[in-house]
Amino acid sequence: MVGNREAWETASRKHIREYEALLRQARVEALAGIEREVLGPLLSTGPDVVHLHSGHGVDDHALLRAGARSVVGVDFSEVANTSAQRRADELHASCRYVTASIPPVPLAGGCADLVYTGKGALIWIDDLPSWADEVVRILRPGGHLFVYEAHPLVPLWTWDQDEPRIRPDRSYFAPSHVNDTFPAHGAVERQRTLAAILMTISDAGLTILHAAEHPEPFWRADHVDAAAWRGRLPNTFSLLAQRETAGQ
């Protein structure tokens, strides 16, 4: 979506304004607990990682410290990628960044042992089945897809602090909604059910090895203590899927 890309370019300018803070974060950032738990055994083998929707790229340095051999980040923001590449070069990290809308992914087939998605990635994808097909294409046989993402129910939660409520202007089954908390106005998020996400990945030919829902959000707005984040409701989900090995 052209409007989303323009909105993301505008929002990504903060990656330049906050360059030094993100550089410090890149030196020490760790993967989230569920990421370490699920990905630890895979990262210990030194995989080549493709990070789709890589954003500021800070997670890429965490992946390298956890064992990844290399990371290629793909994002549709030239602003974000330029800033991320500068940080990687300054830290002498084995990261490179490619600017492209996804799908398609402008990388050779069979180039990745692990495809990792940036947190807050699936909401920007217009064609999820084509995205899943591209994931399969760039994975080597036996390679894995890992998703750690906001739960599809999250857009429905209000940020009320006394108790959780459902927004009257949102539907779990709506195809999209305007993100009214995004730094740049006019960004439209795709809305999909969790079942639709799981089935799309399965239909692409990936075997789901792990799927779990979690109460902890991976992002919290500053100065907000929403009741929806206090453990009673799903705020994130994690998923690990595998491409068939040769001969299967």
mmCIF file of C-alpha atoms in Angstrom:
data_model
loop_
_atom_site.group_PDB
_atom_site.id
_atom_site.type_symbol
_atom_site.label_atom_id
_atom_site.label_comp_id
_atom_site.label_asym_id
_atom_site.label_seq_id
_atom_site.Cartn_x
_atom_site.Cartn_y
_atom_site.Cartn_z
ATOM 1 C CA MET A 1 0.000 0.000 0.000
ATOM 2 C CA VAL A 2 1.478 3.337 -1.088
ATOM 3 C CA GLY A 3 -0.142 5.180 1.816
ATOM 4 C CA ASN A 4 1.299 2.749 4.337
ATOM 5 C CA ARG A 5 4.750 2.991 2.807
ATOM 6 C CA GLU A 6 4.686 6.773 2.995
ATOM 7 C CA ALA A 7 3.435 6.612 6.575
ATOM 8 C CA TRP A 8 6.184 4.159 7.488
ATOM 9 C CA GLU A 9 8.872 6.369 5.906
ATOM 10 C CA THR A 10 7.605 9.275 7.988
ATOM 11 C CA ALA A 11 7.507 7.216 11.175
ATOM 12 C CA SER A 12 10.977 5.770 10.500
ATOM 13 C CA ARG A 13 12.588 9.195 10.695
ATOM 14 C CA LYS A 14 12.633 8.641 14.440
ATOM 15 C CA HIS A 15 15.262 5.963 13.799
ATOM 16 C CA ILE A 16 17.540 8.748 12.620
ATOM 17 C CA ARG A 17 16.636 11.135 15.439
ATOM 18 C CA GLU A 18 17.165 8.335 17.967
ATOM 19 C CA TYR A 19 20.242 6.885 16.238
ATOM 20 C CA GLU A 20 22.545 6.966 19.279
ATOM 21 C CA ALA A 21 19.932 5.460 21.598
ATOM 22 C CA LEU A 22 19.244 2.650 19.116
ATOM 23 C CA LEU A 23 22.986 2.101 18.710
ATOM 24 C CA ARG A 24 23.316 1.620 22.477
ATOM 25 C CA GLN A 25 20.278 -0.666 22.411
ATOM 26 C CA ALA A 26 21.762 -2.725 19.569
ATOM 27 C CA ARG A 27 24.864 -3.385 21.685
ATOM 28 C CA VAL A 28 22.876 -4.971 24.514
ATOM 29 C CA GLU A 29 19.407 -5.925 23.211
ATOM 30 C CA ALA A 30 18.346 -9.469 24.034
ATOM 31 C CA LEU A 31 15.628 -11.530 22.440
ATOM 32 C CA ALA A 32 12.352 -11.796 24.339
ATOM 33 C CA GLY A 33 12.017 -14.754 26.687
ATOM 34 C CA ILE A 34 9.740 -16.741 24.391
ATOM 35 C CA GLU A 35 12.092 -16.057 21.484
ATOM 36 C CA ARG A 36 15.060 -17.405 23.428
ATOM 37 C CA GLU A 37 13.050 -20.427 24.505
ATOM 38 C CA VAL A 38 11.849 -21.388 21.034
ATOM 39 C CA LEU A 39 14.763 -20.202 18.909
ATOM 40 C CA GLY A 40 17.665 -21.073 21.214
ATOM 41 C CA PRO A 41 18.313 -24.554 19.770
ATOM 42 C CA LEU A 42 18.059 -23.263 16.190
ATOM 43 C CA LEU A 43 20.290 -20.237 16.719
ATOM 44 C CA SER A 44 22.951 -22.394 18.360
ATOM 45 C CA THR A 45 23.523 -24.039 14.957
ATOM 46 C CA GLY A 46 24.640 -20.747 13.350
ATOM 47 C CA PRO A 47 21.818 -20.211 10.827
ATOM 48 C CA ASP A 48 21.648 -17.663 8.042
ATOM 49 C CA VAL A 49 18.626 -15.516 8.966
ATOM 50 C CA VAL A 50 16.332 -13.411 6.812
ATOM 51 C CA HIS A 51 14.446 -10.864 8.902
ATOM 52 C CA LEU A 52 11.309 -9.755 7.075
ATOM 53 C CA HIS A 53 10.000 -6.324 8.081
ATOM 54 C CA SER A 54 13.213 -5.585 9.943
ATOM 55 C CA GLY A 55 12.411 -1.990 10.946
ATOM 56 C CA HIS A 56 15.191 -0.415 13.017
ATOM 57 C CA GLY A 57 17.161 -3.676 12.938
ATOM 58 C CA VAL A 58 17.964 -3.816 16.649
ATOM 59 C CA ASP A 59 16.630 -7.382 16.879
ATOM 60 C CA ASP A 60 19.186 -8.431 14.268
ATOM 61 C CA HIS A 61 22.047 -7.811 16.672
ATOM 62 C CA ALA A 62 20.266 -9.888 19.319
ATOM 63 C CA LEU A 63 19.933 -12.712 16.787
ATOM 64 C CA LEU A 64 23.657 -12.544 16.033
ATOM 65 C CA ARG A 65 24.603 -12.595 19.702
ATOM 66 C CA ALA A 66 22.335 -15.626 20.167
ATOM 67 C CA GLY A 67 24.233 -17.520 17.474
ATOM 68 C CA ALA A 68 23.035 -16.494 13.994
ATOM 69 C CA ARG A 69 25.814 -16.450 11.391
ATOM 70 C CA SER A 70 24.310 -13.620 9.339
ATOM 71 C CA VAL A 71 21.140 -11.567 9.062
ATOM 72 C CA VAL A 72 19.586 -10.006 5.964
ATOM 73 C CA GLY A 73 16.882 -7.497 6.845
ATOM 74 C CA VAL A 74 14.135 -6.676 4.350
ATOM 75 C CA ASP A 75 11.894 -3.667 4.972
ATOM 76 C CA PHE A 76 9.930 -1.288 2.786
ATOM 77 C CA SER A 77 11.393 1.802 4.455
ATOM 78 C CA GLU A 78 14.548 3.189 2.857
ATOM 79 C CA VAL A 79 14.902 5.505 5.858
ATOM 80 C CA ALA A 80 14.821 2.596 8.324
ATOM 81 C CA ASN A 81 17.201 0.486 6.266
ATOM 82 C CA THR A 82 19.757 3.259 5.836
ATOM 83 C CA SER A 83 19.827 3.860 9.577
ATOM 84 C CA ALA A 84 19.982 0.106 10.331
ATOM 85 C CA GLN A 85 22.848 -0.433 7.886
ATOM 86 C CA ARG A 86 24.811 2.429 9.414
ATOM 87 C CA ARG A 87 24.457 0.857 12.867
ATOM 88 C CA ALA A 88 25.458 -2.563 11.579
ATOM 89 C CA ASP A 89 28.536 -1.122 9.874
ATOM 90 C CA GLU A 90 29.507 0.815 12.980
ATOM 91 C CA LEU A 91 29.203 -2.354 15.090
ATOM 92 C CA HIS A 92 30.926 -4.520 12.442
ATOM 93 C CA ALA A 93 27.877 -6.792 12.474
ATOM 94 C CA SER A 94 27.135 -9.351 9.789
ATOM 95 C CA CYS A 95 23.927 -7.619 8.702
ATOM 96 C CA ARG A 96 22.814 -6.158 5.405
ATOM 97 C CA TYR A 97 19.547 -4.484 4.485
ATOM 98 C CA VAL A 98 17.362 -4.591 1.395
ATOM 99 C CA THR A 99 14.514 -2.183 0.639
ATOM 100 C CA ALA A 100 11.414 -3.760 -0.879
ATOM 101 C CA SER A 101 7.702 -4.220 -0.438
ATOM 102 C CA ILE A 102 6.890 -7.754 0.679
ATOM 103 C CA PRO A 103 5.835 -9.875 -1.165
ATOM 104 C CA PRO A 104 7.826 -10.530 -3.230
ATOM 105 C CA VAL A 105 11.096 -10.957 -1.327
ATOM 106 C CA PRO A 106 13.996 -9.867 -3.576
ATOM 107 C CA LEU A 107 16.325 -12.653 -2.441
ATOM 108 C CA ALA A 108 17.415 -15.906 -4.044
ATOM 109 C CA GLY A 109 15.487 -19.081 -3.303
ATOM 110 C CA GLY A 110 16.900 -21.288 -0.576
ATOM 111 C CA CYS A 111 19.008 -18.528 0.992
ATOM 112 C CA ALA A 112 17.807 -18.814 4.604
ATOM 113 C CA ASP A 113 17.841 -21.358 7.390
ATOM 114 C CA LEU A 114 15.521 -19.186 9.458
ATOM 115 C CA VAL A 115 12.982 -16.534 8.487
ATOM 116 C CA TYR A 116 12.278 -14.221 11.418
ATOM 117 C CA THR A 117 9.578 -11.549 11.364
ATOM 118 C CA GLY A 118 9.818 -8.144 12.921
ATOM 119 C CA LYS A 119 7.387 -7.506 15.762
ATOM 120 C CA GLY A 120 4.425 -5.770 14.211
ATOM 121 C CA ALA A 121 4.993 -7.230 10.732
ATOM 122 C CA LEU A 122 1.930 -9.166 9.626
ATOM 123 C CA ILE A 123 -0.366 -6.149 9.914
ATOM 124 C CA TRP A 124 1.445 -4.506 6.964
ATOM 125 C CA ILE A 125 1.079 -7.431 4.555
ATOM 126 C CA ASP A 126 -1.704 -7.073 1.981
ATOM 127 C CA ASP A 127 -1.386 -10.588 0.519
ATOM 128 C CA LEU A 128 -0.633 -13.047 3.309
ATOM 129 C CA PRO A 129 -0.794 -16.229 1.154
ATOM 130 C CA SER A 130 1.790 -14.793 -1.258
ATOM 131 C CA TRP A 131 3.940 -13.770 1.705
ATOM 132 C CA ALA A 132 3.804 -17.335 3.057
ATOM 133 C CA ASP A 133 4.718 -18.727 -0.369
ATOM 134 C CA GLU A 134 7.732 -16.417 -0.458
ATOM 135 C CA VAL A 135 8.800 -17.609 2.984
ATOM 136 C CA VAL A 136 8.770 -21.181 1.709
ATOM 137 C CA ARG A 137 10.708 -20.176 -1.405
ATOM 138 C CA ILE A 138 13.585 -18.504 0.443
ATOM 139 C CA LEU A 139 13.858 -21.208 3.118
ATOM 140 C CA ARG A 140 16.274 -24.063 2.623
ATOM 141 C CA PRO A 141 14.820 -27.566 3.055
ATOM 142 C CA GLY A 142 14.336 -28.125 6.765
ATOM 143 C CA GLY A 143 14.461 -24.361 7.441
ATOM 144 C CA HIS A 144 12.176 -22.616 9.894
ATOM 145 C CA LEU A 145 9.805 -19.663 10.065
ATOM 146 C CA PHE A 146 9.472 -17.906 13.418
ATOM 147 C CA VAL A 147 6.768 -15.351 14.191
ATOM 148 C CA TYR A 148 6.444 -13.369 17.415
ATOM 149 C CA GLU A 149 3.630 -10.958 16.841
ATOM 150 C CA ALA A 150 0.847 -8.937 18.412
ATOM 151 C CA HIS A 151 -2.206 -11.106 18.933
ATOM 152 C CA PRO A 152 -4.959 -10.330 16.375
ATOM 153 C CA LEU A 153 -7.246 -9.436 19.280
ATOM 154 C CA VAL A 154 -4.988 -6.592 20.427
ATOM 155 C CA PRO A 155 -6.580 -3.926 18.177
ATOM 156 C CA LEU A 156 -9.839 -4.547 20.036
ATOM 157 C CA TRP A 157 -8.493 -3.795 23.531
ATOM 158 C CA THR A 158 -8.898 -0.301 24.954
ATOM 159 C CA TRP A 159 -6.119 1.248 27.027
ATOM 160 C CA ASP A 160 -8.413 1.873 29.975
ATOM 161 C CA GLN A 161 -6.542 1.466 33.229
ATOM 162 C CA ASP A 162 -9.388 0.416 35.506
ATOM 163 C CA GLU A 163 -10.520 -2.664 33.554
ATOM 164 C CA PRO A 164 -10.211 -4.148 30.040
ATOM 165 C CA ARG A 165 -12.829 -3.113 27.500
ATOM 166 C CA ILE A 166 -13.487 -3.782 23.820
ATOM 167 C CA ARG A 167 -13.402 -0.849 21.434
ATOM 168 C CA PRO A 168 -16.843 -0.302 19.876
ATOM 169 C CA ASP A 169 -15.295 0.790 16.547
ATOM 170 C CA ARG A 170 -13.306 -2.397 15.888
ATOM 171 C CA SER A 171 -14.191 -5.938 14.825
ATOM 172 C CA TYR A 172 -12.090 -9.088 15.064
ATOM 173 C CA PHE A 173 -13.454 -10.104 11.672
ATOM 174 C CA ALA A 174 -12.955 -6.793 9.845
ATOM 175 C CA PRO A 175 -10.405 -6.938 6.995
ATOM 176 C CA SER A 176 -8.562 -3.807 8.156
ATOM 177 C CA HIS A 177 -8.619 -0.778 10.425
ATOM 178 C CA VAL A 178 -6.856 2.567 10.690
ATOM 179 C CA ASN A 179 -4.078 2.558 13.288
ATOM 180 C CA ASP A 180 -4.832 5.639 15.385
ATOM 181 C CA THR A 181 -1.713 5.198 17.564
ATOM 182 C CA PHE A 182 0.821 5.088 14.700
ATOM 183 C CA PRO A 183 3.264 8.051 14.609
ATOM 184 C CA ALA A 184 2.223 8.901 11.032
ATOM 185 C CA HIS A 185 -1.483 9.324 10.331
ATOM 186 C CA GLY A 186 -3.384 7.242 7.797
ATOM 187 C CA ALA A 187 -1.655 3.882 8.250
ATOM 188 C CA VAL A 188 -4.053 1.006 7.571
ATOM 189 C CA GLU A 189 -3.444 -2.314 9.325
ATOM 190 C CA ARG A 190 -4.643 -5.641 7.967
ATOM 191 C CA GLN A 191 -6.807 -7.507 10.451
ATOM 192 C CA ARG A 192 -6.791 -11.330 10.412
ATOM 193 C CA THR A 193 -7.942 -13.944 12.863
ATOM 194 C CA LEU A 194 -5.374 -16.189 14.492
ATOM 195 C CA ALA A 195 -6.948 -19.168 12.724
ATOM 196 C CA ALA A 196 -6.507 -17.453 9.337
ATOM 197 C CA ILE A 197 -2.811 -16.812 10.037
ATOM 198 C CA LEU A 198 -2.172 -20.390 11.122
ATOM 199 C CA MET A 199 -4.041 -21.905 8.191
ATOM 200 C CA THR A 200 -2.319 -19.637 5.661
ATOM 201 C CA ILE A 201 1.093 -20.748 6.894
ATOM 202 C CA SER A 202 0.026 -24.388 6.918
ATOM 203 C CA ASP A 203 -1.524 -24.156 3.446
ATOM 204 C CA ALA A 204 1.766 -22.810 2.082
ATOM 205 C CA GLY A 205 3.358 -26.145 2.957
ATOM 206 C CA LEU A 206 4.961 -25.372 6.311
ATOM 207 C CA THR A 207 4.519 -27.716 9.260
ATOM 208 C CA ILE A 208 3.596 -25.883 12.461
ATOM 209 C CA LEU A 209 5.788 -27.096 15.313
ATOM 210 C CA HIS A 210 4.855 -24.546 17.958
ATOM 211 C CA ALA A 211 1.982 -22.121 18.470
ATOM 212 C CA ALA A 212 1.246 -20.311 21.726
ATOM 213 C CA GLU A 213 -0.612 -17.234 22.991
ATOM 214 C CA HIS A 214 0.858 -14.955 25.640
ATOM 215 C CA PRO A 215 -0.538 -12.257 27.942
ATOM 216 C CA GLU A 216 2.547 -10.018 27.784
ATOM 217 C CA PRO A 217 2.638 -7.334 25.060
ATOM 218 C CA PHE A 218 5.948 -6.726 23.312
ATOM 219 C CA TRP A 219 5.230 -2.983 23.137
ATOM 220 C CA ARG A 220 3.637 -0.643 25.642
ATOM 221 C CA ALA A 221 2.774 2.991 25.012
ATOM 222 C CA ASP A 222 4.701 5.408 27.212
ATOM 223 C CA HIS A 223 3.026 6.435 30.451
ATOM 224 C CA VAL A 224 0.173 3.944 29.971
ATOM 225 C CA ASP A 225 -0.700 1.056 32.285
ATOM 226 C CA ALA A 226 -3.593 -0.564 30.440
ATOM 227 C CA ALA A 227 -5.649 -3.146 32.297
ATOM 228 C CA ALA A 228 -5.592 -5.263 29.125
ATOM 229 C CA TRP A 229 -1.860 -5.845 29.706
ATOM 230 C CA ARG A 230 -2.188 -7.291 33.207
ATOM 231 C CA GLY A 231 -2.291 -10.985 32.380
ATOM 232 C CA ARG A 232 -5.941 -11.789 31.679
ATOM 233 C CA LEU A 233 -6.008 -11.281 27.912
ATOM 234 C CA PRO A 234 -3.858 -12.448 24.971
ATOM 235 C CA ASN A 235 -1.516 -9.746 23.705
ATOM 236 C CA THR A 236 1.056 -11.697 21.687
ATOM 237 C CA PHE A 237 1.460 -15.058 20.002
ATOM 238 C CA SER A 238 4.467 -17.082 18.904
ATOM 239 C CA LEU A 239 4.748 -19.587 16.092
ATOM 240 C CA LEU A 240 7.450 -21.870 14.739
ATOM 241 C CA ALA A 241 6.973 -23.711 11.445
ATOM 242 C CA GLN A 242 9.287 -25.812 9.311
ATOM 243 C CA ARG A 243 9.739 -26.399 5.613
ATOM 244 C CA GLU A 244 9.948 -30.066 4.676
ATOM 245 C CA THR A 245 13.426 -31.502 4.370
ATOM 246 C CA ALA A 246 14.628 -32.916 1.060
ATOM 247 C CA GLY A 247 13.050 -36.301 0.370
ATOM 248 C CA GLN A 248 9.931 -35.773 2.504
#
